[in-house]
Amino acid sequence: MKIFRPRTFLNLLVLGFIMVSLPLGVGLWTTLKFIDQLSDTGLEVVDHAVSGTRESELLAEHLRNEERTLRLYSITTEKEYLKQTEDYHAQIDTLLFQLLRLPLRTNVHSTIDEMRQARNVQRTTIISARDGTIKGDPQTEITKAIDSFEEQQNQVQDIRAGIQEMMEREITGLKTTTEEAQRTLVSQTGTFILATVFMIIVMTFLLSWPVRQLNKSVERLGNGDFKTPVLVSGPLDIEVLGEKLDWLRVRLEALEQEKAKFLAHISHELKTPLSSIREGAALLNEGLVGELSHKQEAVTSILINNSVLLQDLIENIINFNMAQLKKESKESNKLINLKSLIEKVAQAQTTKIIGRNINLDIKLQNVLICGNQKELEAIFENLFSNAAKYSPPGGTIGCRLSSDQKKAACIIYDSGPGIPKEESEKIFKPFYQVETHVHSVVKGSGLGLAIVYEYVTHLGGSIRVLNPGEPGARFGITLPINNVEIENQAKTYENS
Ligand code: ADP
């Protein structure tokens, strides 16, 4: 089945407007239909009431006139009165016929029929009186016809009462229909509002989904993740945009690889001549190629110190490059006792702080994790070396290690100046150094924490400054503990 997909974002927007206004349109249409129906019924009720009232009044009036003219005829025997009687008779018959089309009760219809039958008899008498063909005594027959008016007056009263009942019935019916319509409209309006809200939610999702996907992809690219492909689904033009973004990702990935290769190559090429310079300077400094004056010794010391700094920097660049490339795959992971690893690294650092009277305060729980030994060592070496670098003589460097079912938590702290609040995230970026520390006696490359960050995230953990803006930096690291992986590693270890 082919799913309909709008060609452009604009099409999707227009579709959204249509979808959202659709329930409102249907709601409006049904409301108008209801109002139309109600007004039709109302008009019908009014029509019945008006014509019923008018016809019943005319009926009573014509009947009175008919009786009066027939009585006058019976007294005067003037044919003119007979003719008038006939005219009224015809008009009453028409009225009775018209009344039959009203929605009156069956008993009222029967009364009208009965009245029409009685009037037919009366009519025969009047016509034969006019033609002179009346059977029996004319006066007696006319008197009989006059007498039948009394019964007809009663029947007219019944008909009027029937019309009154019809009006009341129809008005009550109209009221009930109006109330029902009101109820239906309220529930329909509720349904249409719900449908509109639902449509708004669906369309908001459909409109924002591709934008969110693009946003996430751009964020991933910005964070240096060039591996995850850019997948954007939605209108065709946005999908094309997604494809272009993916093309950009591939280009950036290639450039990143080239940059890393280039850096690795340059660093490697720099290392060899640098170690020759360092060795040469050391030979000179030790006087192996002849006695040096004090000034010459000072110059060779500068040469040695700076070549050591340069070598550290190159090492860091190589490490950072490795960290970014994530050369070490998960396959090289092994079971590592984090406590022993940290103790070993801290021990190595103590040799560097001898003579500065710095205390070590290390309290570690036994924690096993699965990870890459080199990466873990690099993490703690950099953190301890920074702590040592920035702690003043007489200060303390501390470390705590604990764990729960899912993660290991480690805190490393020192007595240095701490990390300014606004810098607490920036310090993990490559080559970033806190302005106030740059001019201090401590020399650095600004790569140590960037390497730590790369390795920690590679291991699936996180790192942050726990006390930004306060003296004595405290770094908190969490590393995931994958129990299944640990068990597998333990088995492999036992079997080997
Ligand atoms: P560097 O080689 O300059 O130490 P890092 O990446 O290790 O590079 O650290 C980046 C910056 O973070 C450092 O320049 C320093 O200003 C700050 N920093 C890192 N660790 C500490 C610490 N323990 N105490 C105070 N500042 C620190």
XYZ file of C-alpha atoms and ligand atoms in Angstrom:
523
model
C 0.000 0.000 0.000
C 1.361 3.408 -0.950
C 1.237 5.901 1.909
C 0.406 9.451 0.896
C 3.292 11.796 1.532
C 3.171 15.552 0.906
C 5.788 16.797 -1.551
C 6.759 19.879 0.413
C 6.675 21.154 3.963
C 4.267 23.850 2.770
C 1.896 21.145 1.476
C 2.040 19.485 4.895
C 1.269 22.831 6.519
C -1.753 23.398 4.260
C -2.899 19.806 4.875
C -2.557 20.511 8.593
C -4.815 23.558 8.339
C -7.404 21.557 6.395
C -7.308 18.631 8.833
C -7.629 20.933 11.846
C -10.496 22.945 10.343
C -12.320 19.834 9.038
C -14.052 18.886 12.342
C -14.946 22.541 12.909
C -16.445 22.718 9.397
C -18.470 19.534 9.923
C -19.618 20.897 13.305
C -20.736 24.159 11.713
C -22.561 22.316 8.921
C -24.515 20.033 11.289
C -25.379 23.021 13.506
C -26.758 24.892 10.493
C -28.739 21.792 9.482
C -30.234 21.547 12.976
C -31.183 25.216 12.976
C -32.758 24.781 9.524
C -34.808 21.795 10.692
C -35.898 23.622 13.837
C -36.969 26.705 11.916
C -38.941 24.500 9.424
C -40.755 22.751 12.286
C -41.349 26.110 13.982
C -42.809 27.602 10.810
C -45.067 24.567 10.349
C -46.332 24.859 13.940
C -47.034 28.582 13.473
C -48.750 27.884 10.135
C -50.995 25.210 11.675
C -51.853 27.460 14.629
C -52.645 30.503 12.481
C -54.688 28.681 9.841
C -56.429 26.470 12.469
C -57.484 29.508 14.533
C -58.572 31.513 11.513
C -60.511 28.661 9.898
C -62.285 27.686 13.124
C -63.343 31.315 13.728
C -64.622 31.638 10.161
C -66.408 28.310 10.534
C -68.312 29.531 13.627
C -69.090 32.866 11.996
C -70.270 31.356 8.682
C -72.410 28.814 10.548
C -74.121 31.608 12.487
C -74.709 33.532 9.247
C -76.001 30.432 7.477
C -78.461 29.795 10.310
C -79.544 33.461 10.313
C -80.205 33.546 6.510
C -82.090 30.220 6.624
C -84.250 31.511 9.462
C -84.936 34.700 7.464
C -85.905 32.547 4.479
C -88.243 30.487 6.657
C -89.977 33.721 7.802
C -89.989 35.650 4.493
C -89.670 32.762 1.925
C -87.564 35.122 -0.163
C -85.294 33.181 -2.538
C -82.482 35.737 -2.034
C -82.011 34.393 1.531
C -81.870 30.859 0.213
C -79.091 31.853 -2.171
C -77.110 33.493 0.648
C -77.614 30.349 2.735
C -76.197 28.290 -0.115
C -73.152 30.558 -0.399
C -72.396 30.195 3.306
C -72.978 26.476 2.983
C -70.351 26.189 0.248
C -67.836 28.298 2.205
C -68.343 26.156 5.326
C -67.814 22.985 3.280
C -64.512 24.387 1.939
C -63.430 25.309 5.474
C -64.275 21.830 6.758
C -62.278 20.310 3.907
C -59.303 22.598 4.724
C -59.467 21.643 8.395
C -59.032 17.987 7.440
C -55.408 18.616 6.329
C -54.413 19.759 9.862
C -52.793 17.142 12.145
C -55.885 16.898 14.358
C -56.763 13.879 16.513
C -58.854 11.126 14.843
C -61.923 11.935 16.958
C -61.848 15.542 15.638
C -61.551 14.215 12.085
C -64.603 11.971 12.774
C -66.548 15.004 14.113
C -65.737 16.908 10.909
C -66.877 13.931 8.800
C -70.090 13.614 10.819
C -70.731 17.339 10.409
C -70.148 17.092 6.663
C -72.627 14.211 6.412
C -75.316 16.127 8.394
C -74.700 19.140 6.195
C -75.166 17.051 3.045
C -78.729 16.211 4.223
C -79.308 19.891 5.013
C -77.969 20.852 1.594
C -80.435 18.522 -0.188
C -83.333 20.252 1.654
C -82.051 23.734 0.696
C -81.558 22.809 -2.988
C -85.000 21.183 -3.260
C -86.543 24.255 -1.541
C -84.815 26.466 -4.098
C -86.002 24.250 -7.019
C -89.501 23.758 -5.520
C -89.115 19.995 -5.552
C -89.231 19.558 -1.807
C -91.089 16.453 -0.609
C -93.652 16.948 2.177
C -94.417 20.254 3.930
C -91.662 22.821 2.984
C -91.983 24.744 6.275
C -91.536 21.561 8.360
C -88.487 20.493 6.271
C -86.848 23.931 6.595
C -87.500 23.953 10.363
C -85.815 20.518 10.581
C -82.836 21.945 8.702
C -82.698 24.924 11.076
C -82.870 22.620 14.091
C -79.773 20.705 12.896
C -77.709 23.900 13.475
C -77.731 23.352 17.227
C -75.905 20.048 16.825
C -73.508 21.651 14.306
C -72.686 24.491 16.733
C -71.701 21.819 19.292
C -69.573 20.062 16.669
C -67.826 23.387 15.818
C -67.040 23.801 19.546
C -65.498 20.294 19.544
C -63.484 21.146 16.430
C -62.179 24.366 18.031
C -61.222 22.441 21.175
C -59.439 19.909 18.900
C -57.554 22.735 17.183
C -56.549 24.172 20.570
C -55.291 20.729 21.659
C -53.331 20.404 18.369
C -51.622 23.773 18.964
C -50.640 22.865 22.523
C -49.431 19.451 21.402
C -47.363 20.926 18.601
C -45.845 23.640 20.826
C -44.878 21.006 23.433
C -43.385 18.888 20.605
C -41.414 21.908 19.357
C -40.092 22.568 22.861
C -38.987 18.927 23.232
C -37.348 18.951 19.781
C -35.518 22.191 20.642
C -34.254 20.722 23.922
C -33.148 17.523 22.175
C -31.401 19.556 19.482
C -29.676 21.575 22.182
C -28.430 18.402 23.891
C -27.284 16.859 20.611
C -25.508 20.070 19.627
C -23.681 20.263 22.959
C -22.465 16.650 22.712
C -21.602 17.085 19.026
C -19.681 20.290 19.739
C -17.744 18.430 22.466
C -16.904 15.636 20.025
C -15.831 18.105 17.343
C -13.654 20.035 19.800
C -12.013 16.759 20.866
C -11.511 15.809 17.218
C -9.972 19.240 16.536
C -7.618 18.927 19.524
C -6.665 15.434 18.340
C -6.000 16.759 14.832
C -3.925 19.622 16.263
C -1.825 17.116 18.254
C -1.372 14.833 15.236
C -0.473 17.717 12.927
C 1.876 19.296 15.485
C 3.640 15.949 15.740
C 3.774 15.510 11.946
C 5.082 19.050 11.470
C 7.614 18.991 14.272
C 8.851 15.419 13.750
C 11.072 16.074 10.679
C 12.324 19.332 12.208
C 13.190 17.473 15.425
C 14.998 14.778 13.437
C 16.995 17.441 11.573
C 17.734 19.212 14.834
C 18.970 16.004 16.484
C 21.141 15.151 13.479
C 22.699 18.624 13.455
C 23.310 18.335 17.216
C 24.961 14.920 16.713
C 27.179 16.343 13.980
C 28.030 19.291 16.223
C 29.047 16.849 18.967
C 31.364 15.102 16.519
C 29.264 11.976 15.962
C 29.811 11.357 12.269
C 29.029 7.634 12.468
C 25.218 7.726 12.974
C 23.528 8.202 9.594
C 21.133 11.113 9.181
C 17.654 9.680 8.672
C 14.812 12.140 8.197
C 11.263 11.088 7.313
C 8.503 13.491 6.343
C 7.669 15.658 3.340
C 9.833 14.924 0.303
C 11.681 18.263 0.369
C 12.663 17.732 4.019
C 13.795 14.180 3.206
C 15.994 15.592 0.440
C 17.401 18.033 3.001
C 18.102 15.055 5.294
C 19.912 13.271 2.463
C 22.061 16.349 1.878
C 22.831 16.504 5.591
C 23.862 12.864 5.449
C 26.133 13.639 2.519
C 27.664 16.404 4.653
C 28.103 13.902 7.499
C 29.994 11.507 5.236
C 32.200 14.390 4.041
C 32.878 15.504 7.612
C 33.662 11.937 8.655
C 36.184 11.629 5.836
C 37.720 14.992 6.760
C 37.885 13.941 10.408
C 39.703 10.747 9.453
C 42.098 12.716 7.302
C 42.712 15.250 10.075
C 43.407 12.427 12.553
C 45.752 10.710 10.117
C 47.513 13.976 9.416
C 47.913 14.725 13.148
C 49.122 11.213 13.859
C 51.626 11.486 11.044
C 52.906 14.944 12.069
C 53.132 13.964 15.756
C 55.010 10.825 14.882
C 57.363 12.704 12.575
C 58.003 15.311 15.294
C 58.687 12.732 18.009
C 61.856 11.241 16.502
C 63.834 14.479 15.905
C 62.587 15.812 19.234
C 63.918 12.853 21.202
C 67.273 13.330 19.393
C 67.273 17.010 20.456
C 66.385 15.952 24.016
C 69.064 13.287 24.155
C 71.618 15.678 22.638
C 70.753 18.372 25.173
C 71.000 15.771 27.988
C 74.432 14.694 26.770
C 75.530 18.309 26.690
C 74.033 18.978 30.138
C 75.741 15.968 31.699
C 79.081 17.243 30.339
C 79.695 14.088 28.336
C 80.877 16.094 25.355
C 82.933 18.522 27.333
C 82.767 20.714 30.432
C 80.014 23.456 30.267
C 80.044 26.894 31.811
C 77.158 27.833 34.198
C 75.468 29.883 31.496
C 75.760 27.019 28.985
C 74.334 24.637 31.604
C 71.377 26.975 32.134
C 70.713 27.050 28.369
C 70.880 23.248 28.071
C 68.469 22.952 31.063
C 66.012 25.227 29.225
C 66.442 23.033 26.137
C 65.781 19.852 28.146
C 62.717 21.284 29.998
C 61.105 22.609 26.860
C 61.762 19.476 24.870
C 60.115 17.498 27.712
C 57.111 19.865 27.566
C 56.999 19.529 23.801
C 57.196 15.747 24.060
C 54.315 15.738 26.571
C 52.304 17.889 24.246
C 52.942 15.566 21.325
C 52.047 12.549 23.507
C 48.821 14.293 24.457
C 48.008 15.117 20.858
C 48.552 11.474 19.883
C 46.425 10.316 22.842
C 43.663 12.745 22.046
C 43.726 11.653 18.446
C 43.435 8.042 19.539
C 40.621 8.906 21.931
C 38.696 10.663 19.186
C 39.224 7.848 16.730
C 38.149 5.385 19.432
C 40.680 2.981 18.094
C 40.209 0.616 20.972
C 37.128 -1.415 20.151
C 34.941 -3.071 22.795
C 36.628 -6.377 21.950
C 39.757 -5.209 23.731
C 37.704 -4.756 26.940
C 38.698 -6.862 29.912
C 37.740 -7.362 33.493
C 39.446 -4.636 35.490
C 39.745 -4.109 39.213
C 39.230 -0.378 39.322
C 40.545 -0.127 42.895
C 43.929 -1.646 41.945
C 44.122 0.432 38.775
C 43.500 3.717 40.638
C 45.979 2.766 43.398
C 48.624 1.994 40.787
C 48.070 5.310 38.983
C 48.033 7.271 42.276
C 51.245 5.555 43.334
C 52.943 6.625 40.103
C 51.818 10.207 40.731
C 53.203 10.261 44.297
C 56.674 10.104 42.863
C 55.885 13.410 41.105
C 54.662 15.138 44.263
C 57.470 14.037 46.520
C 59.060 17.136 48.001
C 55.877 19.241 47.733
C 54.490 17.818 50.951
C 51.137 16.892 49.372
C 48.966 14.350 51.212
C 47.158 11.523 49.494
C 43.751 10.583 50.933
C 42.532 7.558 49.012
C 39.609 5.378 50.141
C 38.407 2.897 47.557
C 35.883 0.078 47.481
C 36.548 -3.038 45.457
C 34.870 -2.449 42.097
C 35.063 -4.650 39.013
C 34.233 -3.201 35.646
C 34.688 -4.172 32.044
C 36.754 -1.704 30.079
C 39.878 -0.915 28.219
C 42.920 -0.838 30.504
C 44.749 1.878 28.540
C 41.732 4.134 28.446
C 41.041 3.759 32.164
C 44.686 4.406 33.024
C 44.710 7.527 30.824
C 41.565 8.818 32.583
C 43.003 8.553 36.090
C 46.542 9.582 35.109
C 45.241 12.847 33.674
C 42.965 13.567 36.642
C 45.664 12.780 39.234
C 48.319 14.687 37.323
C 46.006 17.757 37.132
C 45.231 17.451 40.859
C 48.956 17.294 41.568
C 49.702 20.177 39.184
C 47.173 22.554 40.678
C 47.478 21.650 44.403
C 49.773 23.927 46.406
C 52.473 22.480 48.704
C 50.886 21.079 51.889
C 47.586 20.404 50.068
C 45.635 17.145 49.777
C 44.679 15.010 46.815
C 41.820 12.621 47.514
C 39.958 9.864 45.774
C 36.789 7.902 46.655
C 35.424 4.910 44.793
C 32.063 3.215 45.359
C 29.542 1.316 43.298
C 25.958 0.089 43.073
C 24.385 -2.583 40.853
C 24.625 -0.488 37.729
C 27.510 1.946 38.003
C 30.818 2.779 39.613
C 31.175 6.292 41.042
C 34.539 7.938 41.596
C 35.392 11.353 43.038
C 38.824 12.940 42.713
C 39.508 16.152 44.606
C 42.413 18.431 45.383
C 43.303 21.646 47.222
C 43.919 23.758 44.114
C 42.103 26.924 43.019
C 39.083 24.959 41.730
C 37.208 25.469 38.468
C 35.349 28.748 37.808
C 31.578 28.251 37.365
C 31.385 29.464 33.761
C 34.322 27.216 32.744
C 33.121 23.950 34.278
C 31.954 22.564 30.934
C 34.439 24.280 28.635
C 37.470 22.670 30.306
C 36.541 19.339 28.672
C 36.995 20.867 25.201
C 40.380 20.275 23.492
C 43.058 22.951 24.045
C 40.863 24.858 26.489
C 42.658 26.295 29.475
C 41.221 28.443 32.235
C 42.425 31.998 31.609
C 43.559 32.591 35.220
C 45.565 29.345 35.231
C 47.360 29.959 31.914
C 49.780 32.449 33.386
C 50.442 30.363 36.481
C 53.589 28.395 36.989
C 51.764 25.287 35.873
C 52.229 24.570 32.168
C 49.738 22.443 30.307
C 48.445 21.650 26.858
C 44.709 21.863 27.492
C 44.268 18.321 26.177
C 44.239 16.231 29.376
C 40.560 16.678 30.258
C 39.514 16.419 26.592
C 41.169 12.978 26.524
C 39.472 12.056 29.822
C 36.102 13.160 28.426
C 36.529 11.180 25.195
C 37.514 8.001 27.046
C 34.814 8.288 29.733
C 32.078 8.770 27.120
C 33.563 5.956 25.063
C 33.167 3.695 28.088
C 29.522 4.830 28.368
C 30.092 6.936 31.483
C 30.017 10.628 32.359
C 32.247 13.206 34.015
C 31.530 16.623 35.522
C 32.859 19.157 37.954
C 30.932 18.617 41.207
C 31.715 21.995 42.780
C 32.031 24.658 40.078
C 33.044 28.064 41.407
C 34.415 26.639 44.682
C 38.071 26.210 45.705
C 39.502 22.692 45.552
C 38.303 21.053 42.325
C 36.086 17.939 42.718
C 35.615 15.802 39.628
C 32.865 13.145 39.644
C 33.012 10.208 37.226
C 30.435 7.476 36.726
C 31.184 4.361 34.729
C 28.619 1.728 33.830
C 28.893 -1.760 35.289
C 27.693 -4.355 32.829
C 27.172 -7.480 34.934
C 26.575 -9.748 31.940
C 29.805 -8.588 30.332
C 31.632 -9.062 33.655
C 30.360 -12.643 33.941
C 31.397 -13.400 30.368
C 34.841 -11.915 30.963
C 35.191 -13.886 34.225
C 34.347 -17.137 32.383
C 36.860 -16.361 29.638
C 39.453 -15.681 32.341
C 38.693 -18.989 34.134
C 38.856 -20.987 30.890
C 42.177 -19.500 29.784
P 46.090 21.176 31.052
O 47.111 20.354 30.381
O 46.164 22.627 30.739
O 45.992 20.875 32.511
P 43.541 19.934 30.929
O 42.664 19.618 29.781
O 43.970 18.812 31.782
O 44.743 20.720 30.354
O 42.760 20.961 31.788
C 42.117 22.069 31.171
C 42.093 23.243 32.115
O 41.264 22.927 33.232
C 43.433 23.512 32.729
O 44.149 24.441 31.924
C 43.087 24.120 34.069
O 42.879 25.513 33.916
C 41.766 23.477 34.424
N 41.962 22.382 35.385
C 42.015 21.073 35.127
N 42.152 20.359 36.271
C 42.187 21.245 37.277
C 42.296 21.162 38.686
N 42.418 19.995 39.297
N 42.295 22.323 39.412
C 42.142 23.501 38.799
N 42.032 23.665 37.465
C 42.056 22.565 36.707
